[in-house]
Short mmCIF file of C-alpha atoms in Angstrom, two decimals:
data_model
loop_
_atom_site.label_atom_id
_atom_site.label_comp_id
_atom_site.label_asym_id
_atom_site.label_seq_id
_atom_site.Cartn_x
_atom_site.Cartn_y
_atom_site.Cartn_z
CA UNK A 376 0.00 0.00 0.00
CA UNK A 377 1.33 3.45 -0.87
CA UNK A 378 1.77 6.01 1.91
CA UNK A 379 1.08 8.96 -0.42
CA UNK A 380 -2.34 9.91 -1.69
CA UNK A 381 -2.45 11.67 -5.05
CA UNK A 382 -5.27 14.09 -4.55
CA UNK A 383 -6.11 17.74 -3.99
CA UNK A 384 -7.32 16.89 -0.50
CA UNK A 385 -5.24 18.33 2.27
CA UNK A 386 -6.87 16.00 4.76
CA UNK A 387 -8.81 12.83 3.95
CA UNK A 388 -10.21 10.76 6.81
CA UNK A 389 -11.95 7.42 6.27
CA UNK A 390 -13.76 5.45 8.99
CA UNK A 391 -11.18 6.54 11.54
CA UNK A 392 -11.36 4.93 14.99
CA UNK A 393 -9.29 5.28 18.13
CA UNK A 394 -10.02 3.14 21.15
CA UNK A 395 -8.59 3.39 24.65
CA UNK A 396 -9.66 0.07 26.17
CA UNK A 397 -13.46 0.07 26.03
CA UNK A 398 -13.66 3.81 25.36
CA UNK A 399 -14.02 4.86 21.72
CA UNK A 400 -12.50 8.34 21.60
CA UNK A 401 -12.91 8.54 17.83
CA UNK A 402 -15.62 6.37 16.36
CA UNK A 403 -15.73 5.89 12.59
CA UNK A 404 -15.11 9.45 11.42
CA UNK A 405 -14.95 10.22 7.68
CA UNK A 406 -14.48 13.63 6.03
CA UNK A 407 -12.36 15.41 3.49
CA UNK A 408 -10.84 18.90 3.46
CA UNK A 409 -9.48 20.54 0.32
CA UNK A 410 -6.24 22.54 0.26
CA UNK A 411 -6.70 26.07 1.61
CA UNK A 412 -9.94 25.29 3.47
CA UNK A 413 -10.61 26.12 7.12
CA UNK A 414 -12.56 23.57 9.17
CA UNK A 415 -13.86 24.36 12.64
CA UNK A 416 -14.61 21.27 14.70
CA UNK A 417 -16.94 21.90 17.63
CA UNK A 418 -17.75 19.49 20.39
CA UNK A 419 -18.15 19.17 24.14
CA UNK A 420 -15.30 18.08 26.41
CA UNK A 421 -14.36 14.45 25.82
CA UNK A 422 -15.85 14.43 22.31
CA UNK A 423 -12.55 13.24 20.79
CA UNK A 424 -11.34 16.53 19.25
CA UNK A 425 -7.83 16.40 20.70
CA UNK A 426 -7.49 12.71 19.88
CA UNK A 427 -8.49 13.46 16.28
CA UNK A 428 -5.79 16.13 16.02
CA UNK A 429 -3.22 13.84 17.64
CA UNK A 430 -3.97 11.14 15.07
CA UNK A 431 -3.81 13.59 12.15
CA UNK A 432 -0.53 15.03 13.44
CA UNK A 433 1.00 11.55 13.68
CA UNK A 434 1.33 11.74 17.47
CA UNK A 435 -0.78 8.66 18.06
CA UNK A 436 -1.82 5.77 15.81
CA UNK A 437 -5.45 5.11 14.90
CA UNK A 438 -6.95 1.80 16.05
CA UNK A 439 -8.57 1.36 12.63
CA UNK A 440 -9.47 3.33 9.52
CA UNK A 441 -7.16 5.56 7.53
CA UNK A 442 -6.27 9.22 7.40
CA UNK A 443 -4.19 11.10 4.86
CA UNK A 444 -2.61 14.46 5.62
CA UNK A 445 -0.88 16.41 2.84
CA UNK A 446 -1.16 13.22 0.81
CA UNK A 447 0.66 11.08 3.37
CA UNK A 448 -0.91 8.27 5.32
CA UNK A 449 -0.66 9.49 8.92
CA UNK A 450 0.83 6.34 10.41
CA UNK A 451 3.38 5.96 7.61
CA UNK A 452 4.12 9.54 6.52
CA UNK A 453 6.76 10.13 9.21
CA UNK A 454 9.16 13.02 8.80
CA UNK A 455 7.92 13.99 5.33
CA UNK A 456 4.39 14.47 6.59
CA UNK A 457 5.54 16.33 9.71
CA UNK A 458 7.33 18.87 7.49
CA UNK A 459 3.91 19.80 6.04
CA UNK A 460 2.09 20.37 9.32
CA UNK A 461 2.13 22.76 12.25
CA UNK A 462 0.29 22.19 15.52
CA UNK A 463 -0.93 24.71 18.07
CA UNK A 464 -2.23 23.04 21.19
CA UNK A 465 -3.36 23.93 24.73
CA UNK A 466 0.30 23.46 25.64
CA UNK A 467 2.59 25.87 23.80
CA UNK A 468 5.53 23.42 23.42
CA UNK A 469 7.93 26.19 24.43
CA UNK A 470 10.78 26.10 26.94
CA UNK A 471 9.96 28.60 29.69
CA UNK A 472 13.59 29.34 30.59
CA UNK A 473 14.62 30.11 27.02
CA UNK A 474 13.88 33.30 25.09
CA UNK A 475 11.55 33.33 22.04
CA UNK A 476 14.62 33.52 19.77
CA UNK A 477 16.30 30.58 21.48
CA UNK A 478 13.09 28.55 21.31
CA UNK A 479 12.49 29.26 17.64
CA UNK A 480 16.13 28.79 16.60
CA UNK A 481 16.06 25.44 18.39
CA UNK A 482 12.92 24.37 16.55
CA UNK A 483 14.38 25.76 13.32
CA UNK A 484 17.35 23.42 13.74
CA UNK A 485 15.03 20.53 14.52
CA UNK A 486 13.16 21.23 11.26
CA UNK A 487 16.47 21.41 9.38
CA UNK A 488 15.89 24.99 8.20
CA UNK A 489 18.78 26.51 6.26
CA UNK A 490 18.90 29.74 8.25
CA UNK A 491 17.11 29.18 11.56
CA UNK A 492 17.96 32.66 12.92
CA UNK A 493 16.39 34.47 9.94
CA UNK A 494 13.35 32.18 9.96
CA UNK A 495 12.92 32.71 13.72
CA UNK A 496 13.07 36.47 13.33
CA UNK A 497 10.59 36.40 10.43
CA UNK A 498 8.15 34.28 12.47
CA UNK A 499 8.47 36.59 15.47
CA UNK A 500 7.78 39.54 13.20
CA UNK A 501 4.61 37.81 11.94
CA UNK A 502 3.24 37.60 15.47
CA UNK A 503 4.57 40.96 16.66
CA UNK A 504 6.97 39.66 19.28
CA UNK A 505 10.27 41.03 17.95
CA UNK A 506 10.64 43.60 20.78
CA UNK A 507 10.41 40.78 23.37
CA UNK A 508 12.63 38.33 21.52
CA UNK A 509 15.35 38.26 24.20
CA UNK A 510 13.05 37.98 27.25
CA UNK A 511 12.43 34.63 28.85
CA UNK A 512 9.16 32.96 27.84
CA UNK A 513 8.48 32.49 31.58
CA UNK A 514 7.79 36.25 31.81
CA UNK A 515 5.15 36.24 29.02
CA UNK A 516 1.39 36.55 29.43
CA UNK A 517 -0.84 33.68 28.23
CA UNK A 518 -1.74 35.68 25.10
CA UNK A 519 1.90 36.30 24.21
CA UNK A 520 2.76 32.64 24.79
CA UNK A 521 -0.05 31.66 22.43
CA UNK A 522 1.23 34.08 19.78
CA UNK A 523 4.72 32.64 20.20
CA UNK A 524 3.19 29.20 19.85
CA UNK A 525 1.83 30.31 16.47
CA UNK A 526 5.30 31.54 15.51
CA UNK A 527 6.68 28.09 16.42
CA UNK A 528 4.00 26.33 14.42
CA UNK A 529 4.52 28.41 11.23
CA UNK A 530 8.32 28.58 11.50
CA UNK A 531 8.84 25.96 8.80
CA UNK A 532 6.02 27.36 6.64
CA UNK A 533 3.69 24.34 6.87
CA UNK A 534 0.81 23.98 4.44
CA UNK A 535 -1.56 22.54 7.06
CA UNK A 536 -2.22 23.82 10.57
CA UNK A 537 -3.94 21.98 13.40
CA UNK A 538 -5.23 24.24 16.16
CA UNK A 539 -6.47 22.56 19.31
CA UNK A 540 -8.65 25.02 21.22
CA UNK A 541 -6.25 27.92 20.66
CA UNK A 542 -8.47 30.46 22.47
CA UNK A 543 -8.44 28.60 25.80
CA UNK A 544 -7.43 30.87 28.68
CA UNK A 545 -7.17 34.05 26.60
CA UNK A 546 -8.83 37.33 27.57
CA UNK A 547 -11.02 39.18 25.04
CA UNK A 548 -8.19 41.33 23.68
CA UNK A 549 -5.72 38.44 23.36
CA UNK A 550 -8.41 36.33 21.67
CA UNK A 551 -9.08 39.12 19.17
CA UNK A 552 -5.35 39.43 18.37
CA UNK A 553 -5.05 35.67 17.98
CA UNK A 554 -8.12 35.57 15.75
CA UNK A 555 -6.54 38.19 13.49
CA UNK A 556 -3.33 36.13 13.25
CA UNK A 557 -5.27 32.98 12.40
CA UNK A 558 -7.25 34.87 9.77
CA UNK A 559 -3.95 36.02 8.22
CA UNK A 560 -2.71 32.45 8.13
CA UNK A 561 -5.90 31.35 6.38
CA UNK A 562 -5.60 34.22 3.90
CA UNK A 563 -2.18 32.81 2.97
CA UNK A 564 -3.99 29.71 1.67
CA UNK A 565 -3.04 27.43 4.51
CA UNK A 566 -5.36 24.54 5.30
CA UNK A 567 -6.54 24.87 8.88
CA UNK A 568 -8.34 22.44 11.15
CA UNK A 569 -9.33 24.09 14.43
CA UNK A 570 -11.17 22.64 17.39
CA UNK A 571 -13.00 25.12 19.57
CA UNK A 572 -15.87 25.68 22.01
CA UNK A 573 -16.43 29.24 20.78
CA UNK A 574 -19.32 28.83 18.32
CA UNK A 575 -19.57 32.40 17.02
CA UNK A 576 -15.82 32.83 16.55
CA UNK A 577 -15.36 29.35 15.07
CA UNK A 578 -18.20 29.80 12.57
CA UNK A 579 -17.00 33.28 11.63
CA UNK A 580 -13.52 32.06 10.70
CA UNK A 581 -14.20 28.76 8.96
CA UNK A 582 -15.23 27.53 5.51
CA UNK A 583 -16.64 24.29 6.89
CA UNK A 584 -18.09 23.41 10.27
CA UNK A 585 -18.26 20.04 11.97
CA UNK A 586 -19.72 18.79 15.23
CA UNK A 587 -18.07 15.94 17.06
CA UNK A 588 -20.08 14.20 19.78
CA UNK A 589 -18.80 11.18 21.71
CA UNK A 590 -16.28 10.41 19.01
CA UNK A 591 -18.80 10.61 16.15
CA UNK A 592 -19.07 13.28 13.50
CA UNK A 593 -22.74 14.27 13.75
CA UNK A 594 -22.53 17.33 11.49
CA UNK A 595 -20.25 18.38 8.63
CA UNK A 596 -21.28 21.19 6.29
CA UNK A 597 -20.15 24.19 4.29
CA UNK A 598 -20.45 27.19 6.60
CA UNK A 599 -22.45 29.12 3.98
CA UNK A 600 -25.21 26.56 4.33
CA UNK A 601 -25.16 26.63 8.12
CA UNK A 602 -27.88 28.42 10.04
CA UNK A 603 -25.84 29.86 12.90
CA UNK A 604 -28.69 29.89 15.41
CA UNK A 605 -29.68 26.31 14.67
CA UNK A 606 -26.06 25.24 14.84
CA UNK A 607 -25.58 26.96 18.21
CA UNK A 608 -28.69 25.22 19.55
CA UNK A 609 -27.43 21.89 18.23
CA UNK A 610 -24.03 22.47 19.84
CA UNK A 611 -25.45 23.45 23.22
CA UNK A 612 -27.78 20.42 23.13
CA UNK A 613 -24.71 18.26 22.54
CA UNK A 614 -22.92 19.90 25.46
CA UNK A 615 -25.97 19.47 27.71
CA UNK A 616 -26.34 15.78 26.84
CA UNK A 617 -22.60 15.14 27.17
CA UNK A 618 -22.01 12.43 29.83
CA UNK A 619 -19.16 14.49 31.36
CA UNK A 620 -21.26 17.61 31.98
CA UNK A 621 -24.33 15.52 32.85
CA UNK A 622 -22.24 13.91 35.62
CA UNK A 623 -21.26 17.33 36.93
CA UNK A 624 -24.90 18.48 36.93
CA UNK A 625 -25.99 15.41 38.89
CA UNK A 626 -23.26 15.98 41.47
CA UNK A 627 -24.29 19.62 41.77
CA UNK B 271 23.23 12.03 8.47
CA UNK B 272 24.24 15.68 8.87
CA UNK B 273 20.66 16.61 9.73
CA UNK B 274 20.47 13.75 12.24
CA UNK B 275 23.64 14.93 13.98
CA UNK B 276 22.62 18.59 13.95
CA UNK B 277 19.22 17.67 15.46
CA UNK B 278 20.91 15.60 18.17
CA UNK B 279 23.31 18.48 18.86
CA UNK B 280 20.40 20.96 18.95
CA UNK B 281 18.63 18.97 21.69
CA UNK B 282 21.80 18.57 23.76
CA UNK B 283 22.65 22.27 23.33
CA UNK B 284 19.10 23.31 24.27
CA UNK B 285 19.34 21.26 27.50
CA UNK B 286 22.73 22.80 28.25
CA UNK B 287 21.48 26.39 27.74
CA UNK B 288 18.33 25.67 29.77
CA UNK B 289 20.46 24.36 32.64
CA UNK B 290 22.80 27.35 32.43
CA UNK B 291 19.80 29.65 32.80
CA UNK B 292 17.71 27.74 35.34
CA UNK B 293 20.59 26.21 37.36
CA UNK B 294 18.14 23.72 38.81
CA UNK B 295 19.84 20.45 38.07
CA UNK B 296 23.59 20.57 38.47
CA UNK B 297 23.64 22.08 41.96
CA UNK B 298 21.12 19.54 43.24
CA UNK B 299 23.05 16.63 41.70
CA UNK B 300 26.37 17.81 43.14
CA UNK B 301 25.07 18.43 46.66
CA UNK B 302 23.27 15.08 46.70
CA UNK B 303 26.41 13.22 45.60
CA UNK B 304 28.47 15.07 48.19
CA UNK B 305 25.97 14.21 50.92
CA UNK B 306 26.04 10.52 50.01
CA UNK B 307 29.84 10.49 50.31
CA UNK B 308 29.77 12.43 53.60
CA UNK B 309 27.21 10.08 55.15
CA UNK B 310 29.36 7.08 54.28
CA UNK B 311 32.52 8.83 55.54
CA UNK B 312 30.94 9.36 58.96
CA UNK B 313 29.53 5.84 59.12
CA UNK B 314 32.77 4.03 58.23
CA UNK B 315 35.86 3.84 60.39
CA UNK B 316 38.61 4.34 57.81
CA UNK B 317 41.29 3.34 60.31
CA UNK B 318 39.79 -0.16 60.31
CA UNK B 319 38.54 -0.47 56.72
CA UNK B 320 40.80 0.03 53.70
CA UNK B 321 39.63 3.12 51.79
CA UNK B 322 40.40 1.64 48.37
CA UNK B 323 38.12 -1.33 49.16
CA UNK B 324 35.02 0.59 50.25
CA UNK B 325 35.68 3.75 48.26
CA UNK B 326 34.64 2.50 44.80
CA UNK B 327 31.22 1.32 46.01
CA UNK B 328 30.59 4.61 47.81
CA UNK B 329 31.76 6.63 44.81
CA UNK B 330 29.39 4.81 42.46
CA UNK B 331 26.51 4.99 44.94
CA UNK B 332 27.00 8.78 44.92
CA UNK B 333 27.20 8.89 41.10
CA UNK B 334 24.14 6.72 40.55
CA UNK B 335 21.89 8.30 43.17
CA UNK B 336 22.65 11.83 42.04
CA UNK B 337 22.51 10.74 38.38
CA UNK B 338 18.97 9.48 39.00
CA UNK B 339 17.99 13.03 40.01
CA UNK B 340 19.27 14.23 36.65
CA UNK B 341 17.46 11.51 34.74
CA UNK B 342 14.19 12.26 36.49
CA UNK B 343 14.51 15.91 35.51
CA UNK B 344 15.57 15.10 31.96
CA UNK B 345 12.20 14.19 30.45
CA UNK B 346 10.22 16.21 33.00
CA UNK B 347 11.65 19.28 31.29
CA UNK B 348 10.13 18.03 28.03
CA UNK B 349 6.76 17.26 29.64
CA UNK B 350 6.41 20.84 30.90
CA UNK B 351 4.44 23.00 28.45
CA UNK B 352 4.06 20.03 26.09
CA UNK B 353 7.59 20.38 24.72
CA UNK B 354 7.83 16.65 24.07
CA UNK B 355 4.95 17.06 21.62
CA UNK B 356 6.94 19.85 19.93
CA UNK B 357 9.92 17.52 19.59
CA UNK B 358 7.80 14.68 18.28
CA UNK B 359 6.26 16.94 15.65
CA UNK B 360 9.69 17.79 14.23
CA UNK B 361 10.58 15.93 11.04
CA UNK B 362 13.17 13.86 12.85
CA UNK B 363 13.62 10.23 13.65
CA UNK B 364 12.55 9.60 17.26
CA UNK B 365 16.02 8.25 18.01
CA UNK B 366 17.18 11.86 17.63
CA UNK B 367 15.31 12.68 20.84
CA UNK B 368 16.89 9.68 22.60
CA UNK B 369 20.45 10.48 21.54
CA UNK B 370 20.04 14.21 22.27
CA UNK B 371 18.83 13.48 25.78
CA UNK B 372 21.46 10.74 26.24
CA UNK B 373 24.25 13.17 25.38
CA UNK B 374 22.97 15.92 27.65
CA UNK B 375 22.47 13.47 30.54
CA UNK B 376 25.95 12.06 29.96
CA UNK B 377 27.55 15.53 29.90
CA UNK B 378 25.76 16.73 33.07
CA UNK B 379 26.65 13.58 34.98
CA UNK B 380 30.26 13.61 33.74
CA UNK B 381 30.75 17.23 34.82
CA UNK B 382 29.30 16.40 38.24
CA UNK B 383 31.63 13.40 38.50
CA UNK B 384 34.64 15.55 37.68
CA UNK B 385 33.72 17.85 40.57
CA UNK B 386 33.16 14.94 42.97
CA UNK B 387 36.40 13.06 42.17
CA UNK B 388 38.80 15.54 43.88
CA UNK B 389 36.55 15.59 46.97
CA UNK B 390 36.51 11.79 46.99
CA UNK B 391 40.31 11.85 46.81
CA UNK B 392 40.52 14.20 49.81
CA UNK B 393 37.88 12.48 51.98
CA UNK B 394 39.23 8.97 51.41
CA UNK B 395 42.86 10.00 51.26
CA UNK B 396 43.36 8.10 48.00
CA UNK B 397 45.76 9.38 45.38
CA UNK B 398 43.74 8.98 42.19
CA UNK B 399 46.12 11.09 40.10
CA UNK B 400 48.54 8.16 39.71
CA UNK B 401 45.84 6.05 38.07
CA UNK B 402 43.75 8.83 36.59
CA UNK B 403 43.47 7.62 32.98
CA UNK B 404 42.26 4.06 33.73
CA UNK B 405 39.90 5.50 36.34
CA UNK B 406 38.44 8.04 33.91
CA UNK B 407 37.99 5.29 31.29
CA UNK B 408 36.10 3.13 33.78
CA UNK B 409 33.93 6.06 34.84
CA UNK B 410 33.26 6.84 31.16
CA UNK B 411 32.04 3.27 30.48
CA UNK B 412 29.90 3.15 33.62
CA UNK B 413 28.38 6.57 33.07
CA UNK B 414 27.58 5.73 29.44
CA UNK B 415 25.76 2.53 30.44
CA UNK B 416 23.90 4.29 33.23
CA UNK B 417 22.80 7.13 30.93
CA UNK B 418 21.96 4.80 28.01
CA UNK B 419 19.52 2.77 30.08
CA UNK B 420 18.50 5.67 32.30
CA UNK B 421 17.52 7.91 29.39
CA UNK B 422 15.29 5.20 27.93
CA UNK B 423 13.60 4.44 31.25
CA UNK B 424 13.27 8.12 32.06
CA UNK B 425 11.32 8.61 28.82
CA UNK B 426 9.13 5.67 29.84
CA UNK B 427 8.65 6.87 33.42
CA UNK B 428 7.86 10.43 32.33
CA UNK B 429 4.42 9.24 31.17
CA UNK B 430 3.69 7.52 34.49
CA UNK B 431 1.90 9.03 37.46
CA UNK B 432 4.61 8.19 40.03
CA UNK B 433 7.54 8.90 37.76
CA UNK B 434 10.04 9.83 40.51
CA UNK B 435 9.38 6.51 42.23
CA UNK B 436 9.14 4.38 39.12
CA UNK B 437 12.44 5.41 37.54
CA UNK B 438 14.75 3.97 40.25
CA UNK B 439 12.48 0.93 40.65
CA UNK B 440 12.86 0.15 36.95
CA UNK B 441 16.45 1.33 36.57
CA UNK B 442 18.47 -0.12 39.45
CA UNK B 443 17.70 -3.84 38.95
CA UNK B 444 18.66 -3.60 35.28
CA UNK B 445 21.85 -1.75 36.15
CA UNK B 446 23.20 -4.48 38.45
CA UNK B 447 25.63 -6.04 35.93
CA UNK B 448 27.17 -2.67 35.06
CA UNK B 449 27.35 -1.56 38.69
CA UNK B 450 29.16 -4.75 39.73
CA UNK B 451 31.59 -4.37 36.83
CA UNK B 452 32.39 -0.68 37.33
CA UNK B 453 32.79 -1.00 41.12
CA UNK B 454 35.23 -3.88 40.60
CA UNK B 455 37.09 -1.99 37.86
CA UNK B 456 37.26 1.21 39.92
CA UNK B 457 38.76 -0.76 42.82
CA UNK B 458 41.31 -2.36 40.51
CA UNK B 459 42.15 0.99 38.90
CA UNK B 460 42.72 2.57 42.33
CA UNK B 461 45.02 -0.34 43.23
CA UNK B 462 47.09 0.29 40.11
CA UNK B 463 45.85 -2.53 37.88
CA UNK B 464 46.29 -1.54 34.22
CA UNK B 465 43.33 -1.66 31.86
CA UNK B 466 44.72 -4.80 30.25
CA UNK B 467 44.26 -6.55 33.59
CA UNK B 468 40.53 -5.93 33.68
CA UNK B 469 39.53 -6.86 30.14
CA UNK B 470 36.78 -9.24 31.26
CA UNK B 471 35.01 -6.50 33.17
CA UNK B 472 35.58 -4.00 30.35
CA UNK B 473 34.10 -6.50 27.87
CA UNK B 474 31.07 -7.01 30.11
CA UNK B 475 30.49 -3.26 30.54
CA UNK B 476 30.94 -2.47 26.83
CA UNK B 477 28.53 -5.32 25.96
CA UNK B 478 25.87 -3.96 28.29
CA UNK B 479 26.41 -0.40 26.98
CA UNK B 480 25.82 -1.68 23.43
CA UNK B 481 22.79 -3.75 24.49
CA UNK B 482 21.19 -0.82 26.32
CA UNK B 483 21.73 1.56 23.39
CA UNK B 484 20.50 -1.05 20.89
CA UNK B 485 17.34 -1.79 22.87
CA UNK B 486 16.73 1.96 23.22
CA UNK B 487 16.99 2.52 19.46
CA UNK B 488 14.51 -0.29 18.84
CA UNK B 489 11.94 0.76 21.44
CA UNK B 490 12.09 4.56 21.81
CA UNK B 491 9.53 5.13 19.04
CA UNK B 492 6.89 3.07 20.85
CA UNK B 493 7.77 4.44 24.26
CA UNK B 494 7.47 8.08 23.19
CA UNK B 495 4.19 7.51 21.41
CA UNK B 496 1.24 7.83 23.75
#
């Protein structure tokens, strides 16, 4: 079997499953995303959003089914596939005792960039952190760390970005700045898959919207065809019926 | 190959710079090793016991216990802020992460050992300068084996809930062959035996070093993957 898919799809997922013992975190998901498209995946806590991103980023293997990212089969693509992707997660993947420059130069070397210093500086410029480039990351606010995390993720100019709840813990201003940066990345024709709880923001930014509930994709549609009010109701129903939150309500 | 080496060097250099800035690890390792030696000094009557007979065991106990502190910290640094995920996303073979961490662990422990050796010489009144080269060679082999296995198990333990407890529990039983060999060789080196006189022990230690590194190369991919 070939590990490269010849297609215009940036991401192609077919009957993807991931099981942890008896728990099915991802349960038979199938969808396709064309190059340059922005998909927002909504879902309550424990719906399988992070697991989906981990599988697509090659950080964990699927139990069954297949997924292609940038034409590579995720469990076989290896280093070639990882060159094509950038991931922004809840955790910034930055060393707190190093400066932004030191962090980005380090990652630049790990990605085998020809001139890691220049690339690091260019990425810092993109996210407006050049003036703080020699301060330790430990001294940064959550919003600045998240912007630096974007700089890390785009350092090697990936064609596909995975964003796992990038707005978590940000105040309104920081979220607005981050949203602008993400919009810029999308304008540069990058394919983006973002998981989020923020319905209005997620729908505003994306080309396609999906709803993931208990590991299953219950909704996948072009955002132009989505009625935002109905979608919000559907999302909040999913959150209300989610076993995790239901458990919390019962305890309360 | 060049990319592989530059990625390994980048990880080791990053650990070195982080330690220079945070100064969390080296001081703790050194003080711990010093304390181990001091406790033994006060519990042993050196006018009754020959220093060159008990010294090697005490020296390696100090190296291994303080080295375990370093190993515990090694992958914890990567777990903080999800940095291990950042490393695993890089287009690099996963053995790059292993060798990068192995080299930084080896360098930190070796520097600590170089600071402890003169103190050991003073406390035990042993002249190690006469037999310095064989002694350094033995310490090199022992430290390499310890770090080779320790780095692998530290990556494994870093995903466990009780990682500080699990690392020594997993590590020390598997280290027994190397510990026996290096303690014997250190004793022989301090008594003036040339390296040619301890070839059996050298062979055993080199074999275990190779086995530990080989097993690590084969398993690190699965261990790092969640």
